[in-house]
Amino acid sequence: MRLVAIGSRVFVTSLRLAGVQGITVDSPKQALSEINKLSSVDDVGLVLLSNDMGKEMRYQLTEVRAKRPIPLIFELPSPGSTK
């Protein structure tokens, strides 16, 4: 199973340093589109999503999570966030 990071350039680059494949996006709409694409791929087990992208599409993420439990979509704090 693969692990994929989705978020801003800084978020994805920091995870690439740890060996994680990443997809750079500029908007939550673009991130949701990439998540939908990854949902149909069988070898992706975990998607790490930048929380600055995730907070703007909570409802849509809940729908994606309800339809298909794998890949697991986990939100991580984005670089510079206060969490």
PDB file of N, CA, C and O in Angstrom:
ATOM      1  N   MET A   1       0.835  -1.189   0.000  1.00  0.00           N
ATOM      2  CA  MET A   1       0.000   0.000   0.000  1.00  0.00           C
ATOM      3  C   MET A   1       0.877   1.250   0.000  1.00  0.00           C
ATOM      4  O   MET A   1       1.870   1.315   0.695  1.00  0.00           O
ATOM      5  N   ARG A   2       0.434   2.217  -0.777  1.00  0.00           N
ATOM      6  CA  ARG A   2       1.166   3.472  -0.875  1.00  0.00           C
ATOM      7  C   ARG A   2       0.586   4.527   0.065  1.00  0.00           C
ATOM      8  O   ARG A   2      -0.563   4.471   0.447  1.00  0.00           O
ATOM      9  N   LEU A   3       1.429   5.494   0.365  1.00  0.00           N
ATOM     10  CA  LEU A   3       1.081   6.641   1.175  1.00  0.00           C
ATOM     11  C   LEU A   3       1.256   7.875   0.290  1.00  0.00           C
ATOM     12  O   LEU A   3       2.286   8.024  -0.368  1.00  0.00           O
ATOM     13  N   VAL A   4       0.244   8.750   0.252  1.00  0.00           N
ATOM     14  CA  VAL A   4       0.293   9.932  -0.612  1.00  0.00           C
ATOM     15  C   VAL A   4      -0.068  11.168   0.209  1.00  0.00           C
ATOM     16  O   VAL A   4      -1.035  11.146   0.972  1.00  0.00           O
ATOM     17  N   ALA A   5       0.707  12.231   0.041  1.00  0.00           N
ATOM     18  CA  ALA A   5       0.437  13.514   0.702  1.00  0.00           C
ATOM     19  C   ALA A   5      -0.182  14.476  -0.309  1.00  0.00           C
ATOM     20  O   ALA A   5       0.241  14.527  -1.460  1.00  0.00           O
ATOM     21  N   ILE A   6      -1.174  15.225   0.136  1.00  0.00           N
ATOM     22  CA  ILE A   6      -1.826  16.229  -0.719  1.00  0.00           C
ATOM     23  C   ILE A   6      -1.870  17.537   0.055  1.00  0.00           C
ATOM     24  O   ILE A   6      -2.340  17.585   1.197  1.00  0.00           O
ATOM     25  N   GLY A   7      -1.373  18.607  -0.580  1.00  0.00           N
ATOM     26  CA  GLY A   7      -1.394  19.911   0.073  1.00  0.00           C
ATOM     27  C   GLY A   7      -0.551  20.928  -0.659  1.00  0.00           C
ATOM     28  O   GLY A   7      -0.239  20.763  -1.837  1.00  0.00           O
ATOM     29  N   SER A   8      -0.165  21.951   0.069  1.00  0.00           N
ATOM     30  CA  SER A   8       0.649  23.024  -0.503  1.00  0.00           C
ATOM     31  C   SER A   8       2.055  22.516  -0.838  1.00  0.00           C
ATOM     32  O   SER A   8       2.454  21.430  -0.414  1.00  0.00           O
ATOM     33  N   ARG A   9       2.787  23.322  -1.561  1.00  0.00           N
ATOM     34  CA  ARG A   9       4.138  22.942  -1.967  1.00  0.00           C
ATOM     35  C   ARG A   9       5.023  22.649  -0.765  1.00  0.00           C
ATOM     36  O   ARG A   9       5.751  21.656  -0.728  1.00  0.00           O
ATOM     37  N   VAL A  10       4.949  23.474   0.271  1.00  0.00           N
ATOM     38  CA  VAL A  10       5.776  23.292   1.464  1.00  0.00           C
ATOM     39  C   VAL A  10       5.389  22.005   2.197  1.00  0.00           C
ATOM     40  O   VAL A  10       6.248  21.236   2.621  1.00  0.00           O
ATOM     41  N   PHE A  11       4.096  21.747   2.332  1.00  0.00           N
ATOM     42  CA  PHE A  11       3.604  20.540   3.006  1.00  0.00           C
ATOM     43  C   PHE A  11       4.077  19.287   2.279  1.00  0.00           C
ATOM     44  O   PHE A  11       4.624  18.361   2.892  1.00  0.00           O
ATOM     45  N   VAL A  12       3.896  19.260   0.979  1.00  0.00           N
ATOM     46  CA  VAL A  12       4.271  18.091   0.182  1.00  0.00           C
ATOM     47  C   VAL A  12       5.783  17.904   0.168  1.00  0.00           C
ATOM     48  O   VAL A  12       6.283  16.784   0.327  1.00  0.00           O
ATOM     49  N   THR A  13       6.532  18.980   0.026  1.00  0.00           N
ATOM     50  CA  THR A  13       7.992  18.879  -0.009  1.00  0.00           C
ATOM     51  C   THR A  13       8.546  18.337   1.299  1.00  0.00           C
ATOM     52  O   THR A  13       9.441  17.497   1.304  1.00  0.00           O
ATOM     53  N   SER A  14       7.991  18.779   2.423  1.00  0.00           N
ATOM     54  CA  SER A  14       8.485  18.287   3.711  1.00  0.00           C
ATOM     55  C   SER A  14       8.223  16.790   3.867  1.00  0.00           C
ATOM     56  O   SER A  14       9.044  16.074   4.442  1.00  0.00           O
ATOM     57  N   LEU A  15       7.115  16.300   3.360  1.00  0.00           N
ATOM     58  CA  LEU A  15       6.839  14.869   3.446  1.00  0.00           C
ATOM     59  C   LEU A  15       7.619  14.063   2.398  1.00  0.00           C
ATOM     60  O   LEU A  15       7.931  12.900   2.625  1.00  0.00           O
ATOM     61  N   ARG A  16       7.928  14.688   1.280  1.00  0.00           N
ATOM     62  CA  ARG A  16       8.764  14.007   0.282  1.00  0.00           C
ATOM     63  C   ARG A  16      10.157  13.721   0.846  1.00  0.00           C
ATOM     64  O   ARG A  16      10.778  12.732   0.493  1.00  0.00           O
ATOM     65  N   LEU A  17      10.644  14.594   1.722  1.00  0.00           N
ATOM     66  CA  LEU A  17      11.944  14.367   2.360  1.00  0.00           C
ATOM     67  C   LEU A  17      11.934  13.096   3.202  1.00  0.00           C
ATOM     68  O   LEU A  17      12.972  12.488   3.436  1.00  0.00           O
ATOM     69  N   ALA A  18      10.749  12.702   3.646  1.00  0.00           N
ATOM     70  CA  ALA A  18      10.603  11.472   4.426  1.00  0.00           C
ATOM     71  C   ALA A  18      10.266  10.271   3.538  1.00  0.00           C
ATOM     72  O   ALA A  18      10.018   9.181   4.043  1.00  0.00           O
ATOM     73  N   GLY A  19      10.244  10.481   2.224  1.00  0.00           N
ATOM     74  CA  GLY A  19       9.996   9.385   1.298  1.00  0.00           C
ATOM     75  C   GLY A  19       8.547   9.176   0.907  1.00  0.00           C
ATOM     76  O   GLY A  19       8.196   8.154   0.318  1.00  0.00           O
ATOM     77  N   VAL A  20       7.690  10.147   1.203  1.00  0.00           N
ATOM     78  CA  VAL A  20       6.271  10.034   0.885  1.00  0.00           C
ATOM     79  C   VAL A  20       6.008  10.673  -0.475  1.00  0.00           C
ATOM     80  O   VAL A  20       6.458  11.778  -0.740  1.00  0.00           O
ATOM     81  N   GLN A  21       5.261   9.973  -1.317  1.00  0.00           N
ATOM     82  CA  GLN A  21       4.862  10.537  -2.605  1.00  0.00           C
ATOM     83  C   GLN A  21       3.885  11.668  -2.340  1.00  0.00           C
ATOM     84  O   GLN A  21       3.083  11.597  -1.406  1.00  0.00           O
ATOM     85  N   GLY A  22       3.921  12.735  -3.139  1.00  0.00           N
ATOM     86  CA  GLY A  22       3.048  13.870  -2.885  1.00  0.00           C
ATOM     87  C   GLY A  22       2.458  14.485  -4.127  1.00  0.00           C
ATOM     88  O   GLY A  22       3.002  14.367  -5.215  1.00  0.00           O
ATOM     89  N   ILE A  23       1.326  15.139  -3.931  1.00  0.00           N
ATOM     90  CA  ILE A  23       0.637  15.864  -4.998  1.00  0.00           C
ATOM     91  C   ILE A  23       0.424  17.289  -4.501  1.00  0.00           C
ATOM     92  O   ILE A  23      -0.233  17.505  -3.483  1.00  0.00           O
ATOM     93  N   THR A  24       0.983  18.258  -5.205  1.00  0.00           N
ATOM     94  CA  THR A  24       0.851  19.662  -4.833  1.00  0.00           C
ATOM     95  C   THR A  24      -0.428  20.227  -5.433  1.00  0.00           C
ATOM     96  O   THR A  24      -0.691  20.065  -6.624  1.00  0.00           O
ATOM     97  N   VAL A  25      -1.226  20.888  -4.593  1.00  0.00           N
ATOM     98  CA  VAL A  25      -2.468  21.510  -5.049  1.00  0.00           C
ATOM     99  C   VAL A  25      -2.517  22.947  -4.543  1.00  0.00           C
ATOM    100  O   VAL A  25      -1.868  23.292  -3.563  1.00  0.00           O
ATOM    101  N   ASP A  26      -3.316  23.765  -5.232  1.00  0.00           N
ATOM    102  CA  ASP A  26      -3.427  25.174  -4.868  1.00  0.00           C
ATOM    103  C   ASP A  26      -4.749  25.538  -4.210  1.00  0.00           C
ATOM    104  O   ASP A  26      -4.880  26.633  -3.664  1.00  0.00           O
ATOM    105  N   SER A  27      -5.743  24.635  -4.270  1.00  0.00           N
ATOM    106  CA  SER A  27      -7.053  24.944  -3.709  1.00  0.00           C
ATOM    107  C   SER A  27      -7.703  23.687  -3.149  1.00  0.00           C
ATOM    108  O   SER A  27      -7.358  22.568  -3.545  1.00  0.00           O
ATOM    109  N   PRO A  28      -8.656  23.862  -2.237  1.00  0.00           N
ATOM    110  CA  PRO A  28      -9.379  22.706  -1.714  1.00  0.00           C
ATOM    111  C   PRO A  28     -10.135  21.937  -2.802  1.00  0.00           C
ATOM    112  O   PRO A  28     -10.242  20.718  -2.749  1.00  0.00           O
ATOM    113  N   LYS A  29     -10.643  22.651  -3.785  1.00  0.00           N
ATOM    114  CA  LYS A  29     -11.358  21.997  -4.895  1.00  0.00           C
ATOM    115  C   LYS A  29     -10.421  21.057  -5.646  1.00  0.00           C
ATOM    116  O   LYS A  29     -10.786  19.934  -5.992  1.00  0.00           O
ATOM    117  N   GLN A  30      -9.221  21.505  -5.886  1.00  0.00           N
ATOM    118  CA  GLN A  30      -8.213  20.691  -6.565  1.00  0.00           C
ATOM    119  C   GLN A  30      -7.827  19.493  -5.687  1.00  0.00           C
ATOM    120  O   GLN A  30      -7.654  18.380  -6.187  1.00  0.00           O
ATOM    121  N   ALA A  31      -7.720  19.697  -4.385  1.00  0.00           N
ATOM    122  CA  ALA A  31      -7.389  18.616  -3.457  1.00  0.00           C
ATOM    123  C   ALA A  31      -8.482  17.553  -3.461  1.00  0.00           C
ATOM    124  O   ALA A  31      -8.194  16.352  -3.489  1.00  0.00           O
ATOM    125  N   LEU A  32      -9.738  17.974  -3.458  1.00  0.00           N
ATOM    126  CA  LEU A  32     -10.853  17.030  -3.483  1.00  0.00           C
ATOM    127  C   LEU A  32     -10.850  16.220  -4.778  1.00  0.00           C
ATOM    128  O   LEU A  32     -11.105  15.017  -4.767  1.00  0.00           O
ATOM    129  N   SER A  33     -10.532  16.868  -5.871  1.00  0.00           N
ATOM    130  CA  SER A  33     -10.430  16.171  -7.149  1.00  0.00           C
ATOM    131  C   SER A  33      -9.354  15.089  -7.104  1.00  0.00           C
ATOM    132  O   SER A  33      -9.562  13.963  -7.571  1.00  0.00           O
ATOM    133  N   GLU A  34      -8.206  15.406  -6.517  1.00  0.00           N
ATOM    134  CA  GLU A  34      -7.117  14.426  -6.401  1.00  0.00           C
ATOM    135  C   GLU A  34      -7.499  13.274  -5.461  1.00  0.00           C
ATOM    136  O   GLU A  34      -7.179  12.122  -5.720  1.00  0.00           O
ATOM    137  N   ILE A  35      -8.208  13.589  -4.384  1.00  0.00           N
ATOM    138  CA  ILE A  35      -8.661  12.546  -3.455  1.00  0.00           C
ATOM    139  C   ILE A  35      -9.632  11.602  -4.161  1.00  0.00           C
ATOM    140  O   ILE A  35      -9.558  10.383  -3.993  1.00  0.00           O
ATOM    141  N   ASN A  36     -10.533  12.155  -4.952  1.00  0.00           N
ATOM    142  CA  ASN A  36     -11.467  11.309  -5.699  1.00  0.00           C
ATOM    143  C   ASN A  36     -10.740  10.405  -6.686  1.00  0.00           C
ATOM    144  O   ASN A  36     -11.121   9.250  -6.864  1.00  0.00           O
ATOM    145  N   LYS A  37      -9.699  10.915  -7.322  1.00  0.00           N
ATOM    146  CA  LYS A  37      -8.902  10.090  -8.237  1.00  0.00           C
ATOM    147  C   LYS A  37      -8.212   8.956  -7.478  1.00  0.00           C
ATOM    148  O   LYS A  37      -8.180   7.820  -7.930  1.00  0.00           O
ATOM    149  N   LEU A  38      -7.657   9.283  -6.301  1.00  0.00           N
ATOM    150  CA  LEU A  38      -6.943   8.282  -5.509  1.00  0.00           C
ATOM    151  C   LEU A  38      -7.882   7.241  -4.904  1.00  0.00           C
ATOM    152  O   LEU A  38      -7.463   6.122  -4.614  1.00  0.00           O
ATOM    153  N   SER A  39      -9.145   7.590  -4.717  1.00  0.00           N
ATOM    154  CA  SER A  39     -10.105   6.649  -4.147  1.00  0.00           C
ATOM    155  C   SER A  39     -10.358   5.467  -5.071  1.00  0.00           C
ATOM    156  O   SER A  39     -10.735   4.396  -4.616  1.00  0.00           O
ATOM    157  N   SER A  40     -10.148   5.682  -6.361  1.00  0.00           N
ATOM    158  CA  SER A  40     -10.385   4.595  -7.309  1.00  0.00           C
ATOM    159  C   SER A  40      -9.135   3.744  -7.550  1.00  0.00           C
ATOM    160  O   SER A  40      -9.202   2.730  -8.225  1.00  0.00           O
ATOM    161  N   VAL A  41      -8.011   4.138  -6.967  1.00  0.00           N
ATOM    162  CA  VAL A  41      -6.764   3.381  -7.113  1.00  0.00           C
ATOM    163  C   VAL A  41      -6.646   2.427  -5.931  1.00  0.00           C
ATOM    164  O   VAL A  41      -6.773   2.830  -4.780  1.00  0.00           O
ATOM    165  N   ASP A  42      -6.414   1.147  -6.219  1.00  0.00           N
ATOM    166  CA  ASP A  42      -6.420   0.139  -5.165  1.00  0.00           C
ATOM    167  C   ASP A  42      -5.163   0.086  -4.308  1.00  0.00           C
ATOM    168  O   ASP A  42      -5.206  -0.436  -3.200  1.00  0.00           O
ATOM    169  N   ASP A  43      -4.038   0.609  -4.790  1.00  0.00           N
ATOM    170  CA  ASP A  43      -2.799   0.468  -4.018  1.00  0.00           C
ATOM    171  C   ASP A  43      -2.503   1.641  -3.087  1.00  0.00           C
ATOM    172  O   ASP A  43      -1.487   1.663  -2.426  1.00  0.00           O
ATOM    173  N   VAL A  44      -3.405   2.618  -2.986  1.00  0.00           N
ATOM    174  CA  VAL A  44      -3.223   3.741  -2.060  1.00  0.00           C
ATOM    175  C   VAL A  44      -3.992   3.424  -0.779  1.00  0.00           C
ATOM    176  O   VAL A  44      -5.199   3.223  -0.795  1.00  0.00           O
ATOM    177  N   GLY A  45      -3.273   3.366   0.348  1.00  0.00           N
ATOM    178  CA  GLY A  45      -3.893   3.019   1.614  1.00  0.00           C
ATOM    179  C   GLY A  45      -4.107   4.190   2.558  1.00  0.00           C
ATOM    180  O   GLY A  45      -4.976   4.155   3.411  1.00  0.00           O
ATOM    181  N   LEU A  46      -3.287   5.248   2.398  1.00  0.00           N
ATOM    182  CA  LEU A  46      -3.372   6.390   3.305  1.00  0.00           C
ATOM    183  C   LEU A  46      -3.104   7.676   2.531  1.00  0.00           C
ATOM    184  O   LEU A  46      -2.138   7.761   1.772  1.00  0.00           O
ATOM    185  N   VAL A  47      -3.962   8.661   2.744  1.00  0.00           N
ATOM    186  CA  VAL A  47      -3.781   9.991   2.160  1.00  0.00           C
ATOM    187  C   VAL A  47      -3.583  10.959   3.314  1.00  0.00           C
ATOM    188  O   VAL A  47      -4.415  11.049   4.215  1.00  0.00           O
ATOM    189  N   LEU A  48      -2.447  11.650   3.313  1.00  0.00           N
ATOM    190  CA  LEU A  48      -2.172  12.692   4.302  1.00  0.00           C
ATOM    191  C   LEU A  48      -2.551  14.020   3.682  1.00  0.00           C
ATOM    192  O   LEU A  48      -1.998  14.417   2.660  1.00  0.00           O
ATOM    193  N   LEU A  49      -3.497  14.693   4.284  1.00  0.00           N
ATOM    194  CA  LEU A  49      -4.035  15.931   3.745  1.00  0.00           C
ATOM    195  C   LEU A  49      -3.675  17.085   4.658  1.00  0.00           C
ATOM    196  O   LEU A  49      -3.804  16.985   5.887  1.00  0.00           O
ATOM    197  N   SER A  50      -3.234  18.170   4.075  1.00  0.00           N
ATOM    198  CA  SER A  50      -2.935  19.384   4.828  1.00  0.00           C
ATOM    199  C   SER A  50      -4.230  19.924   5.424  1.00  0.00           C
ATOM    200  O   SER A  50      -5.237  20.047   4.715  1.00  0.00           O
ATOM    201  N   ASN A  51      -4.236  20.245   6.717  1.00  0.00           N
ATOM    202  CA  ASN A  51      -5.490  20.661   7.356  1.00  0.00           C
ATOM    203  C   ASN A  51      -6.016  21.997   6.837  1.00  0.00           C
ATOM    204  O   ASN A  51      -7.195  22.272   6.949  1.00  0.00           O
ATOM    205  N   ASP A  52      -5.169  22.829   6.254  1.00  0.00           N
ATOM    206  CA  ASP A  52      -5.680  24.071   5.683  1.00  0.00           C
ATOM    207  C   ASP A  52      -6.538  23.809   4.454  1.00  0.00           C
ATOM    208  O   ASP A  52      -7.441  24.567   4.146  1.00  0.00           O
ATOM    209  N   MET A  53      -6.281  22.711   3.757  1.00  0.00           N
ATOM    210  CA  MET A  53      -7.134  22.301   2.634  1.00  0.00           C
ATOM    211  C   MET A  53      -8.380  21.592   3.162  1.00  0.00           C
ATOM    212  O   MET A  53      -9.480  21.798   2.679  1.00  0.00           O
ATOM    213  N   GLY A  54      -8.205  20.763   4.170  1.00  0.00           N
ATOM    214  CA  GLY A  54      -9.295  19.953   4.693  1.00  0.00           C
ATOM    215  C   GLY A  54     -10.400  20.736   5.377  1.00  0.00           C
ATOM    216  O   GLY A  54     -11.567  20.368   5.289  1.00  0.00           O
ATOM    217  N   LYS A  55     -10.052  21.838   6.040  1.00  0.00           N
ATOM    218  CA  LYS A  55     -11.063  22.576   6.793  1.00  0.00           C
ATOM    219  C   LYS A  55     -12.103  23.229   5.884  1.00  0.00           C
ATOM    220  O   LYS A  55     -13.211  23.478   6.310  1.00  0.00           O
ATOM    221  N   GLU A  56     -11.754  23.464   4.648  1.00  0.00           N
ATOM    222  CA  GLU A  56     -12.678  24.111   3.719  1.00  0.00           C
ATOM    223  C   GLU A  56     -13.565  23.118   2.977  1.00  0.00           C
ATOM    224  O   GLU A  56     -14.442  23.536   2.229  1.00  0.00           O
ATOM    225  N   MET A  57     -13.336  21.830   3.189  1.00  0.00           N
ATOM    226  CA  MET A  57     -14.153  20.825   2.493  1.00  0.00           C
ATOM    227  C   MET A  57     -14.540  19.674   3.418  1.00  0.00           C
ATOM    228  O   MET A  57     -14.578  18.532   3.017  1.00  0.00           O
ATOM    229  N   ARG A  58     -14.838  19.969   4.652  1.00  0.00           N
ATOM    230  CA  ARG A  58     -15.199  18.941   5.646  1.00  0.00           C
ATOM    231  C   ARG A  58     -16.369  18.064   5.187  1.00  0.00           C
ATOM    232  O   ARG A  58     -16.331  16.857   5.305  1.00  0.00           O
ATOM    233  N   TYR A  59     -17.421  18.688   4.707  1.00  0.00           N
ATOM    234  CA  TYR A  59     -18.617  17.947   4.298  1.00  0.00           C
ATOM    235  C   TYR A  59     -18.292  16.968   3.165  1.00  0.00           C
ATOM    236  O   TYR A  59     -18.687  15.806   3.217  1.00  0.00           O
ATOM    237  N   GLN A  60     -17.549  17.425   2.174  1.00  0.00           N
ATOM    238  CA  GLN A  60     -17.195  16.561   1.047  1.00  0.00           C
ATOM    239  C   GLN A  60     -16.279  15.427   1.493  1.00  0.00           C
ATOM    240  O   GLN A  60     -16.411  14.299   1.018  1.00  0.00           O
ATOM    241  N   LEU A  61     -15.357  15.704   2.411  1.00  0.00           N
ATOM    242  CA  LEU A  61     -14.472  14.652   2.933  1.00  0.00           C
ATOM    243  C   LEU A  61     -15.264  13.595   3.694  1.00  0.00           C
ATOM    244  O   LEU A  61     -14.978  12.404   3.585  1.00  0.00           O
ATOM    245  N   THR A  62     -16.259  14.026   4.446  1.00  0.00           N
ATOM    246  CA  THR A  62     -17.101  13.078   5.172  1.00  0.00           C
ATOM    247  C   THR A  62     -17.827  12.160   4.198  1.00  0.00           C
ATOM    248  O   THR A  62     -17.933  10.955   4.440  1.00  0.00           O
ATOM    249  N   GLU A  63     -18.299  12.701   3.097  1.00  0.00           N
ATOM    250  CA  GLU A  63     -18.975  11.887   2.079  1.00  0.00           C
ATOM    251  C   GLU A  63     -18.016  10.877   1.459  1.00  0.00           C
ATOM    252  O   GLU A  63     -18.365   9.715   1.267  1.00  0.00           O
ATOM    253  N   VAL A  64     -16.806  11.307   1.153  1.00  0.00           N
ATOM    254  CA  VAL A  64     -15.811  10.404   0.563  1.00  0.00           C
ATOM    255  C   VAL A  64     -15.462   9.299   1.556  1.00  0.00           C
ATOM    256  O   VAL A  64     -15.387   8.122   1.186  1.00  0.00           O
ATOM    257  N   ARG A  65     -15.261   9.657   2.806  1.00  0.00           N
ATOM    258  CA  ARG A  65     -14.919   8.677   3.847  1.00  0.00           C
ATOM    259  C   ARG A  65     -16.053   7.678   4.061  1.00  0.00           C
ATOM    260  O   ARG A  65     -15.807   6.514   4.339  1.00  0.00           O
ATOM    261  N   ALA A  66     -17.299   8.121   3.950  1.00  0.00           N
ATOM    262  CA  ALA A  66     -18.449   7.239   4.157  1.00  0.00           C
ATOM    263  C   ALA A  66     -18.609   6.246   3.005  1.00  0.00           C
ATOM    264  O   ALA A  66     -19.025   5.105   3.217  1.00  0.00           O
ATOM    265  N   LYS A  67     -18.283   6.669   1.807  1.00  0.00           N
ATOM    266  CA  LYS A  67     -18.436   5.794   0.640  1.00  0.00           C
ATOM    267  C   LYS A  67     -17.372   4.717   0.577  1.00  0.00           C
ATOM    268  O   LYS A  67     -17.638   3.600   0.149  1.00  0.00           O
ATOM    269  N   ARG A  68     -16.159   5.082   0.977  1.00  0.00           N
ATOM    270  CA  ARG A  68     -15.055   4.131   0.852  1.00  0.00           C
ATOM    271  C   ARG A  68     -14.072   4.325   2.005  1.00  0.00           C
ATOM    272  O   ARG A  68     -13.474   5.395   2.127  1.00  0.00           O
ATOM    273  N   PRO A  69     -13.909   3.307   2.853  1.00  0.00           N
ATOM    274  CA  PRO A  69     -13.027   3.472   4.016  1.00  0.00           C
ATOM    275  C   PRO A  69     -11.537   3.468   3.675  1.00  0.00           C
ATOM    276  O   PRO A  69     -10.726   3.938   4.459  1.00  0.00           O
ATOM    277  N   ILE A  70     -11.177   2.928   2.529  1.00  0.00           N
ATOM    278  CA  ILE A  70      -9.773   2.914   2.105  1.00  0.00           C
ATOM    279  C   ILE A  70      -9.687   3.659   0.787  1.00  0.00           C
ATOM    280  O   ILE A  70     -10.448   3.347  -0.124  1.00  0.00           O
ATOM    281  N   PRO A  71      -8.857   4.641   0.642  1.00  0.00           N
ATOM    282  CA  PRO A  71      -7.774   5.021   1.543  1.00  0.00           C
ATOM    283  C   PRO A  71      -8.280   5.818   2.740  1.00  0.00           C
ATOM    284  O   PRO A  71      -9.239   6.571   2.650  1.00  0.00           O
ATOM    285  N   LEU A  72      -7.581   5.645   3.839  1.00  0.00           N
ATOM    286  CA  LEU A  72      -7.835   6.437   5.031  1.00  0.00           C
ATOM    287  C   LEU A  72      -7.333   7.852   4.742  1.00  0.00           C
ATOM    288  O   LEU A  72      -6.224   8.030   4.250  1.00  0.00           O
ATOM    289  N   ILE A  73      -8.163   8.843   5.010  1.00  0.00           N
ATOM    290  CA  ILE A  73      -7.779  10.237   4.774  1.00  0.00           C
ATOM    291  C   ILE A  73      -7.526  10.874   6.138  1.00  0.00           C
ATOM    292  O   ILE A  73      -8.433  10.996   6.959  1.00  0.00           O
ATOM    293  N   PHE A  74      -6.277  11.258   6.371  1.00  0.00           N
ATOM    294  CA  PHE A  74      -5.849  11.786   7.666  1.00  0.00           C
ATOM    295  C   PHE A  74      -5.321  13.203   7.468  1.00  0.00           C
ATOM    296  O   PHE A  74      -4.488  13.436   6.600  1.00  0.00           O
ATOM    297  N   GLU A  75      -5.817  14.123   8.263  1.00  0.00           N
ATOM    298  CA  GLU A  75      -5.375  15.514   8.154  1.00  0.00           C
ATOM    299  C   GLU A  75      -4.236  15.792   9.131  1.00  0.00           C
ATOM    300  O   GLU A  75      -4.310  15.428  10.294  1.00  0.00           O
ATOM    301  N   LEU A  76      -3.196  16.431   8.616  1.00  0.00           N
ATOM    302  CA  LEU A  76      -2.048  16.849   9.419  1.00  0.00           C
ATOM    303  C   LEU A  76      -1.959  18.365   9.431  1.00  0.00           C
ATOM    304  O   LEU A  76      -2.337  19.011   8.453  1.00  0.00           O
ATOM    305  N   PRO A  77      -1.438  18.951  10.492  1.00  0.00           N
ATOM    306  CA  PRO A  77      -1.265  20.402  10.514  1.00  0.00           C
ATOM    307  C   PRO A  77      -0.328  20.855   9.396  1.00  0.00           C
ATOM    308  O   PRO A  77       0.696  20.238   9.149  1.00  0.00           O
ATOM    309  N   SER A  78      -0.719  21.927   8.763  1.00  0.00           N
ATOM    310  CA  SER A  78       0.122  22.482   7.699  1.00  0.00           C
ATOM    311  C   SER A  78       1.278  23.254   8.325  1.00  0.00           C
ATOM    312  O   SER A  78       1.180  23.702   9.465  1.00  0.00           O
ATOM    313  N   PRO A  79       2.376  23.411   7.589  1.00  0.00           N
ATOM    314  CA  PRO A  79       3.503  24.184   8.115  1.00  0.00           C
ATOM    315  C   PRO A  79       3.089  25.599   8.484  1.00  0.00           C
ATOM    316  O   PRO A  79       2.380  26.262   7.739  1.00  0.00           O
ATOM    317  N   GLY A  80       3.458  26.024   9.677  1.00  0.00           N
ATOM    318  CA  GLY A  80       3.124  27.359  10.142  1.00  0.00           C
ATOM    319  C   GLY A  80       1.785  27.466  10.841  1.00  0.00           C
ATOM    320  O   GLY A  80       1.408  28.552  11.275  1.00  0.00           O
ATOM    321  N   SER A  81       1.057  26.357  10.961  1.00  0.00           N
ATOM    322  CA  SER A  81      -0.244  26.435  11.637  1.00  0.00           C
ATOM    323  C   SER A  81      -0.031  26.518  13.149  1.00  0.00           C
ATOM    324  O   SER A  81       1.038  26.200  13.668  1.00  0.00           O
ATOM    325  N   THR A  82      -1.053  26.931  13.858  1.00  0.00           N
ATOM    326  CA  THR A  82      -0.938  27.138  15.287  1.00  0.00           C
ATOM    327  C   THR A  82      -1.198  25.879  16.107  1.00  0.00           C
ATOM    328  O   THR A  82      -1.049  25.891  17.306  1.00  0.00           O
ATOM    329  N   LYS A  83      -1.606  24.804  15.480  1.00  0.00           N
ATOM    330  CA  LYS A  83      -1.875  23.564  16.215  1.00  0.00           C
ATOM    331  C   LYS A  83      -0.603  22.904  16.647  1.00  0.00           C
ATOM    332  O   LYS A  83       0.375  22.870  16.008  1.00  0.00           O
TER     333      LYS A  83
END
